Short mmCIF file of N, CA and C in Angstrom, two decimals:
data_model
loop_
_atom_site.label_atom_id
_atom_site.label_comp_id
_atom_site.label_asym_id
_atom_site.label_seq_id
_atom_site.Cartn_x
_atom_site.Cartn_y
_atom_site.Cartn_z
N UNK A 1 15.26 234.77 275.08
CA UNK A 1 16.65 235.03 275.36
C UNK A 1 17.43 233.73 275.20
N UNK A 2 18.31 233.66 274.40
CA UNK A 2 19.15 232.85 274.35
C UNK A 2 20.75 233.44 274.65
N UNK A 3 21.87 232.73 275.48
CA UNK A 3 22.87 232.83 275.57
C UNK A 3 23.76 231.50 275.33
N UNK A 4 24.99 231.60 274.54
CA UNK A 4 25.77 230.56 273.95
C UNK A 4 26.94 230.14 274.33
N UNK A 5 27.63 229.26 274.84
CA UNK A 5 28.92 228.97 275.14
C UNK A 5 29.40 227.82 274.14
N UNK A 6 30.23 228.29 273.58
CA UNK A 6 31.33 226.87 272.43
C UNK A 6 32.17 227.03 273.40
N UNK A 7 32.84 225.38 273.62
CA UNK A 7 34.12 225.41 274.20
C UNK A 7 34.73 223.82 273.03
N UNK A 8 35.93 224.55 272.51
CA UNK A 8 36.35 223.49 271.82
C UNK A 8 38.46 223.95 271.94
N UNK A 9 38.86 223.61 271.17
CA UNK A 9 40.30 223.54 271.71
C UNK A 9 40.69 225.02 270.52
N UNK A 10 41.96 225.79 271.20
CA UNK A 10 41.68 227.02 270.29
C UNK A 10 42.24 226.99 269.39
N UNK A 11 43.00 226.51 269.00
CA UNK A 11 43.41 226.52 267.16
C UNK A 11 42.51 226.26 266.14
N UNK A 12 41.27 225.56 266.91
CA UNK A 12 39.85 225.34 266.33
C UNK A 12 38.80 226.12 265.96
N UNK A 13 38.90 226.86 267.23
CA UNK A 13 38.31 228.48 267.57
C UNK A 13 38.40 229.30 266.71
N UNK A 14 39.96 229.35 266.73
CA UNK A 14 39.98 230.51 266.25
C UNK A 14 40.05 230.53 264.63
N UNK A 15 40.42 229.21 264.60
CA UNK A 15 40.36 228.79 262.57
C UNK A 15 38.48 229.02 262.55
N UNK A 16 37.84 228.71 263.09
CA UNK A 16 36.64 228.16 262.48
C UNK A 16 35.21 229.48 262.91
N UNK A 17 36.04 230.18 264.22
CA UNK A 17 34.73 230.80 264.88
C UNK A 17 33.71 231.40 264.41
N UNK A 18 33.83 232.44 262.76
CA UNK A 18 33.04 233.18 262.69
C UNK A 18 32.21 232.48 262.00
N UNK A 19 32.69 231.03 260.83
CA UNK A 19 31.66 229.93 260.62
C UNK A 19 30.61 229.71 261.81
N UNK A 20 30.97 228.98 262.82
CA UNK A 20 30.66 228.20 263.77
C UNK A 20 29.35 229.07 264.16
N UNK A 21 29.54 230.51 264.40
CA UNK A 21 29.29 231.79 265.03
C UNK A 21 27.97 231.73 263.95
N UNK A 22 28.07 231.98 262.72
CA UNK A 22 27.13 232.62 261.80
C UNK A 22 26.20 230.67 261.79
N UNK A 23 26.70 229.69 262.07
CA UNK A 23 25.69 228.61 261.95
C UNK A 23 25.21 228.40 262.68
N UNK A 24 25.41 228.68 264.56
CA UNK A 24 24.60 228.43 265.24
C UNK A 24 23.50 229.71 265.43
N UNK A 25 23.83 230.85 264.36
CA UNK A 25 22.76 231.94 265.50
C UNK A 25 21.80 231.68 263.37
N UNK A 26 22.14 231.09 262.98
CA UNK A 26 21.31 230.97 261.80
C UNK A 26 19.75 229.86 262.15
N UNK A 27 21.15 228.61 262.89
CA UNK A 27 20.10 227.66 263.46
C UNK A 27 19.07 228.32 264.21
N UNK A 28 19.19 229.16 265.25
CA UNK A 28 18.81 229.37 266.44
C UNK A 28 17.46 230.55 265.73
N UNK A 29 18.02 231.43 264.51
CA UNK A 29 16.81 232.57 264.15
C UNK A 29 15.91 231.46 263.49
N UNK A 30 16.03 230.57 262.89
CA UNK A 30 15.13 229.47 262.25
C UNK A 30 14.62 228.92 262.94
N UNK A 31 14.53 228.06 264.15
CA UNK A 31 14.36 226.88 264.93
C UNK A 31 14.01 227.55 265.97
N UNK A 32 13.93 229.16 266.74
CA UNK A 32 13.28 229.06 267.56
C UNK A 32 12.47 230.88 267.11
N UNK A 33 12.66 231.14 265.97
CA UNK A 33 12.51 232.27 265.29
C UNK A 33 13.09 233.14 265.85
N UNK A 34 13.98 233.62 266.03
CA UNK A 34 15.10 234.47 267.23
C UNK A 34 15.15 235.67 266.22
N UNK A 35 15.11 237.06 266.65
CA UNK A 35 15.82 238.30 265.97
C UNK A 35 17.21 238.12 265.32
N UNK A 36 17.34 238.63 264.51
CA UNK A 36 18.83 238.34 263.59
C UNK A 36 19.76 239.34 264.98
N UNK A 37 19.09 240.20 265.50
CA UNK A 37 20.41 241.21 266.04
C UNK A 37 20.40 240.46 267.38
N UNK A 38 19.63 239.71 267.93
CA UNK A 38 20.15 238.98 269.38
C UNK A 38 21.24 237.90 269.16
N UNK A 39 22.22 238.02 268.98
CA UNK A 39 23.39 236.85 269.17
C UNK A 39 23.88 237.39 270.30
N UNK A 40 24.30 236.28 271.22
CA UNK A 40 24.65 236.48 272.33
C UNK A 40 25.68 234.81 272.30
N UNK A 41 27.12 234.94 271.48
CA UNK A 41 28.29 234.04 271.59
C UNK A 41 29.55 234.00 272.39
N UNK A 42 29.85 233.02 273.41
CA UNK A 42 30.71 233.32 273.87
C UNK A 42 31.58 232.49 273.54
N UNK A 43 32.96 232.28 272.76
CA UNK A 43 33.50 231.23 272.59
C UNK A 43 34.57 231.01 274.11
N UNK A 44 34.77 229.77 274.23
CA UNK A 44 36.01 229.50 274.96
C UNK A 44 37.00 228.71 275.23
N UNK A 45 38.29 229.22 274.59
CA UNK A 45 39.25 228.65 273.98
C UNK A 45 39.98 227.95 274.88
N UNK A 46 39.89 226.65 274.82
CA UNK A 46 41.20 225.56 275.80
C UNK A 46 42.04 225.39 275.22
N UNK A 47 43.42 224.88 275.95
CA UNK A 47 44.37 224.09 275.63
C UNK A 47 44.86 223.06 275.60
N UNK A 48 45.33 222.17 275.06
CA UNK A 48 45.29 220.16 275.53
C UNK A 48 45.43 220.21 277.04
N UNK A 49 45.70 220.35 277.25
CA UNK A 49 46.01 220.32 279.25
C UNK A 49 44.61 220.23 279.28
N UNK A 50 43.97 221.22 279.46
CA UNK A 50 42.70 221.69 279.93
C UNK A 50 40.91 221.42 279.24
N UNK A 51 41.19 220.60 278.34
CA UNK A 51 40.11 220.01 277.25
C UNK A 51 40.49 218.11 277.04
N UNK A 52 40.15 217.41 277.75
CA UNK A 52 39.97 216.29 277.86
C UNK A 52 38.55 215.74 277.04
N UNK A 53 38.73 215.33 276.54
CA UNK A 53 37.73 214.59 276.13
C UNK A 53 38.26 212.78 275.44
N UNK A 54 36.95 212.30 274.93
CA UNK A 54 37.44 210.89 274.48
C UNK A 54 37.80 210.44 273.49
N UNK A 55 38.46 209.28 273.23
CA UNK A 55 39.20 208.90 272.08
C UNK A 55 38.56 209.19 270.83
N UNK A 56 37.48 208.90 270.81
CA UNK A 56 36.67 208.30 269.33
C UNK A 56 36.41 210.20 268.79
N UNK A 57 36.37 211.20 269.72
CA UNK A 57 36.64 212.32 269.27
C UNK A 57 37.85 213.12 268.87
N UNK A 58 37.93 213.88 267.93
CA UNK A 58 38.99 214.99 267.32
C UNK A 58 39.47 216.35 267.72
N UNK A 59 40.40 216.67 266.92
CA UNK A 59 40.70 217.91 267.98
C UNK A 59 40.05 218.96 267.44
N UNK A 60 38.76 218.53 266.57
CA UNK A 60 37.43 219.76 266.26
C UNK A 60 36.72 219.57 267.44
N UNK A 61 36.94 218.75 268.02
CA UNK A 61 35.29 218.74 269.16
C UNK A 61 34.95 220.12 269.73
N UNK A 62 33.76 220.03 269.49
CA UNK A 62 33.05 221.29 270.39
C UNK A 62 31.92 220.69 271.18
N UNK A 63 31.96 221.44 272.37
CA UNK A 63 30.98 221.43 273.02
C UNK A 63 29.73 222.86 272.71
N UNK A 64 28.73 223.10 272.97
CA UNK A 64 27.88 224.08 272.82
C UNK A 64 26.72 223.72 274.00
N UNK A 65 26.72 224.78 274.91
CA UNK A 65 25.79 224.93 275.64
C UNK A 65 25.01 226.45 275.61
N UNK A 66 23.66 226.02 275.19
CA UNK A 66 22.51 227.07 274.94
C UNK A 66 21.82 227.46 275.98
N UNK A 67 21.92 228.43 276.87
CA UNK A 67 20.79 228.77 278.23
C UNK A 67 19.56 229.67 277.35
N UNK A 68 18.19 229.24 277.61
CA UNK A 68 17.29 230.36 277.43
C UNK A 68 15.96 230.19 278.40
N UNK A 69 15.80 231.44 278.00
CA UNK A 69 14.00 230.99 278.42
C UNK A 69 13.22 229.54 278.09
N UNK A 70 12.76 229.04 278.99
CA UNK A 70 11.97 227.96 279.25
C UNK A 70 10.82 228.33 278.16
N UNK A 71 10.40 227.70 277.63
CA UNK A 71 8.52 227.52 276.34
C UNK A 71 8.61 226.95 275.37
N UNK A 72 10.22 226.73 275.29
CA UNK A 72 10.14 226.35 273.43
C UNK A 72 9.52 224.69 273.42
N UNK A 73 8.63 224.91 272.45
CA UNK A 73 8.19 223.35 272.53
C UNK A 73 9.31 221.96 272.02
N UNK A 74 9.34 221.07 272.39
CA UNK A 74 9.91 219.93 272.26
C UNK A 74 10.44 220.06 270.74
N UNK A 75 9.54 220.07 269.42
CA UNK A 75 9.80 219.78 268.12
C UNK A 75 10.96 221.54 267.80
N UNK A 76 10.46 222.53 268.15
CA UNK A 76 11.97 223.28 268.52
C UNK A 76 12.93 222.94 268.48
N UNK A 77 12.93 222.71 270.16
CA UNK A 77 14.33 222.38 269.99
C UNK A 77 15.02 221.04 269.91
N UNK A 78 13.95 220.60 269.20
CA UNK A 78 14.73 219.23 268.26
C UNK A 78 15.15 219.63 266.93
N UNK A 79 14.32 220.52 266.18
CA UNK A 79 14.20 221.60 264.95
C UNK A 79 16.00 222.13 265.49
N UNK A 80 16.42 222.73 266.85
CA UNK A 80 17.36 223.40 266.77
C UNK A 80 18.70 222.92 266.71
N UNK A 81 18.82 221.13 267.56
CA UNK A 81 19.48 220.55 267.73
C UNK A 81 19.90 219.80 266.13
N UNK A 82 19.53 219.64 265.36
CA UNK A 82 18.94 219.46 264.27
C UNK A 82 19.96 220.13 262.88
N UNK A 83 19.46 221.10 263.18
CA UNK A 83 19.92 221.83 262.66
C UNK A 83 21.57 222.79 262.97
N UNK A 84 21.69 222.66 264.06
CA UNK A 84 22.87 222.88 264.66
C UNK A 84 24.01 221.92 264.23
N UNK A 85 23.82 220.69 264.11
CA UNK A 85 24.60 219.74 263.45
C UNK A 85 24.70 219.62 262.24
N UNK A 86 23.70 220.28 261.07
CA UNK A 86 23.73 220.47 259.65
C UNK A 86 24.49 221.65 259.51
N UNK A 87 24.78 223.06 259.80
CA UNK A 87 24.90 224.14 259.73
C UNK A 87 26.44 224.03 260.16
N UNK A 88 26.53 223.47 261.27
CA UNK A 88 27.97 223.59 261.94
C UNK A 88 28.92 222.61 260.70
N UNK A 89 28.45 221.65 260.68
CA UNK A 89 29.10 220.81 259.69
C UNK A 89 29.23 221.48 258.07
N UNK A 90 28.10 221.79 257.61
CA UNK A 90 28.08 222.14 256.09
C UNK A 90 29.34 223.82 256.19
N UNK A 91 29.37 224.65 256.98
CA UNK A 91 30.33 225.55 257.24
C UNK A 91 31.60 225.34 257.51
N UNK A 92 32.10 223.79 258.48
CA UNK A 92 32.95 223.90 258.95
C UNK A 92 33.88 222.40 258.40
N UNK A 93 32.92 221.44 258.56
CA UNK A 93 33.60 220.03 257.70
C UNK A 93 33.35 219.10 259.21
N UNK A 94 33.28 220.12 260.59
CA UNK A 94 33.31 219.12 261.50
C UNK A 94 32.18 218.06 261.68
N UNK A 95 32.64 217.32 262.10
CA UNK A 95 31.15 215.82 262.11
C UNK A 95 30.62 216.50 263.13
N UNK A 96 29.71 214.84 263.11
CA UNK A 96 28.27 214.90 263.96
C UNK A 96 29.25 214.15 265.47
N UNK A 97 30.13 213.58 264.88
CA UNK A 97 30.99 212.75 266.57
C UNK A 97 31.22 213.71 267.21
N UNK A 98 31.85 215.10 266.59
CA UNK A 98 32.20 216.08 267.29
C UNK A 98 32.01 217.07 267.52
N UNK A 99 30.58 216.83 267.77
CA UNK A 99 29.65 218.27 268.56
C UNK A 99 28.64 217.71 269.62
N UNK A 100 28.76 217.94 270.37
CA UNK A 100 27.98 218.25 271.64
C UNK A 100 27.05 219.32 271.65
N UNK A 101 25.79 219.18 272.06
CA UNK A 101 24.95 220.26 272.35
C UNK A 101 24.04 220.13 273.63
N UNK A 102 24.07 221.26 274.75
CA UNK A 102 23.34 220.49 275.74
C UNK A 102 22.21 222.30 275.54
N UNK A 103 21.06 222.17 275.74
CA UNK A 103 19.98 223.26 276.29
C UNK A 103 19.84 223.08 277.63
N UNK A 104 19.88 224.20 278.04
CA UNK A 104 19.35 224.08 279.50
C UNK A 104 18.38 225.57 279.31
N UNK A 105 17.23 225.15 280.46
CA UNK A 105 15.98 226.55 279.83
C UNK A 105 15.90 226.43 281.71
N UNK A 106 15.39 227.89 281.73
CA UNK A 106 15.66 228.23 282.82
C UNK A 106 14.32 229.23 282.57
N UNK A 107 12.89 229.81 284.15
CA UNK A 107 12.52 229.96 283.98
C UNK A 107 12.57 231.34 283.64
N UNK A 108 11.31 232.46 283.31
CA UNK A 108 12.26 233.87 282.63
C UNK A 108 12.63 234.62 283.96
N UNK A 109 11.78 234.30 284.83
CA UNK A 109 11.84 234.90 286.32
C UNK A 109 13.38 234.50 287.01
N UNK A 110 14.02 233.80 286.17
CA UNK A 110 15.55 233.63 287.03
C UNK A 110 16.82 234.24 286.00
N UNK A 111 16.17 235.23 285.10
CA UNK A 111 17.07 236.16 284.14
C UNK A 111 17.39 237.51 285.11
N UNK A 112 17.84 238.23 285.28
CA UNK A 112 18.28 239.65 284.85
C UNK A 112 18.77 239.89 283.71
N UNK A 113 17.73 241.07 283.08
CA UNK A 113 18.32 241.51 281.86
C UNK A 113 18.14 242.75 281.86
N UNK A 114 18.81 243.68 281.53
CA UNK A 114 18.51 245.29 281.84
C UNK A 114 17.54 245.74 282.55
N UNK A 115 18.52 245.38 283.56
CA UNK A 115 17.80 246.35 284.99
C UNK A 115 16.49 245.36 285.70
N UNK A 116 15.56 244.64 285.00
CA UNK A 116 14.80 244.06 285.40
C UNK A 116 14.60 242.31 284.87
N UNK A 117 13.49 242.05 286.06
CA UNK A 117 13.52 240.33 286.14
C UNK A 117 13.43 240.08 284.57
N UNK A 118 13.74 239.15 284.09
CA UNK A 118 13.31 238.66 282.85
C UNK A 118 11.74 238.34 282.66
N UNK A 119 11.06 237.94 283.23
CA UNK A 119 9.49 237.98 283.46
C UNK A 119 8.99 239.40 283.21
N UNK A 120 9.47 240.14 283.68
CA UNK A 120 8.96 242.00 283.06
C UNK A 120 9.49 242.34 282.22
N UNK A 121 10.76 241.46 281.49
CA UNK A 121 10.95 242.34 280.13
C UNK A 121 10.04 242.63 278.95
N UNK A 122 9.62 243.34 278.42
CA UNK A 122 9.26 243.40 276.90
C UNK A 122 9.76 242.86 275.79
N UNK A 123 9.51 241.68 275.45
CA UNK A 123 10.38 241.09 274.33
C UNK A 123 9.89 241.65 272.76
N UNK A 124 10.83 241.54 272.04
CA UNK A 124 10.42 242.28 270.51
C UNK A 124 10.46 240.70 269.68
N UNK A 125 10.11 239.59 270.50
CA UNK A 125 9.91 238.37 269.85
C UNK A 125 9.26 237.13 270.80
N UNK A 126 9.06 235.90 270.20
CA UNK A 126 8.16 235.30 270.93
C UNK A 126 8.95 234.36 271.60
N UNK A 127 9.05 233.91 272.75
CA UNK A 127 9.18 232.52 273.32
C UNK A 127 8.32 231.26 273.02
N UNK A 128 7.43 230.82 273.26
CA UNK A 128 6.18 229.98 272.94
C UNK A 128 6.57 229.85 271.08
N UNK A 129 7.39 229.04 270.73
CA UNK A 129 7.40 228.38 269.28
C UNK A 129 7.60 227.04 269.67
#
């Protein structure tokens, strides 16, 4: 299970999303072998008020935070991080200054996903890559 949050400023968003959209869940079916039909994107659009960030960045910056299941081995999600910065860029023009990516893996036992713990789901793919 993977779930996605972009937060970048929205004139960015909304110029760039379905790029942004089709490069990170491309990264993500490659780099951690993910089903093409699990995308799970949430974009979320700020406004200068409310999106601070630092000088040496643009008003492409994105942030991207990935929650999933805990297994993927190290070369993963270096494979994903990796690739997330080739994909986002070759689609969109934005640099490498201005993307952020943080993973956070969480174990499956602290999911709910239809109806039950994430530890009893039946997955139609592997965690352990």
């Amino acid at each position: 299970m993977a779930q996605i949050k972009i937060y970048g400023l929205q004139a960015n968003l909304e110029q760039n999303r379905e790029a942004i959209s089709n490069a990170i869940h491309s990264a993500v079916m490659s780099s951690l072998d993910y089903p093409k039909e699990k995308k799970f994107h949430r974009f979320i659009s700020l406004d200068t008020d409310s999106f601070i960030y630092p000088d040496d960045r643009s008003e492409h910056y994105l942030i991207i935070e990935i929650s999933m299941f805990e297994g993927r081995s190290t070369d993963a999600k270096k494979s994903l991080i990796r690739e997330l910065f080739k994909n986002i860029n070759d689609a969109t023009g934005i640099s490498h200054q201005d993307l952020e990516i943080t993973l956070f893996e969480t174990p499956k036992e602290n999911w709910g996903i239809r109806g039950l713990p994430g530890d009893e789901l039946v997955l139609g793919y592997k965690v352990e890559v």
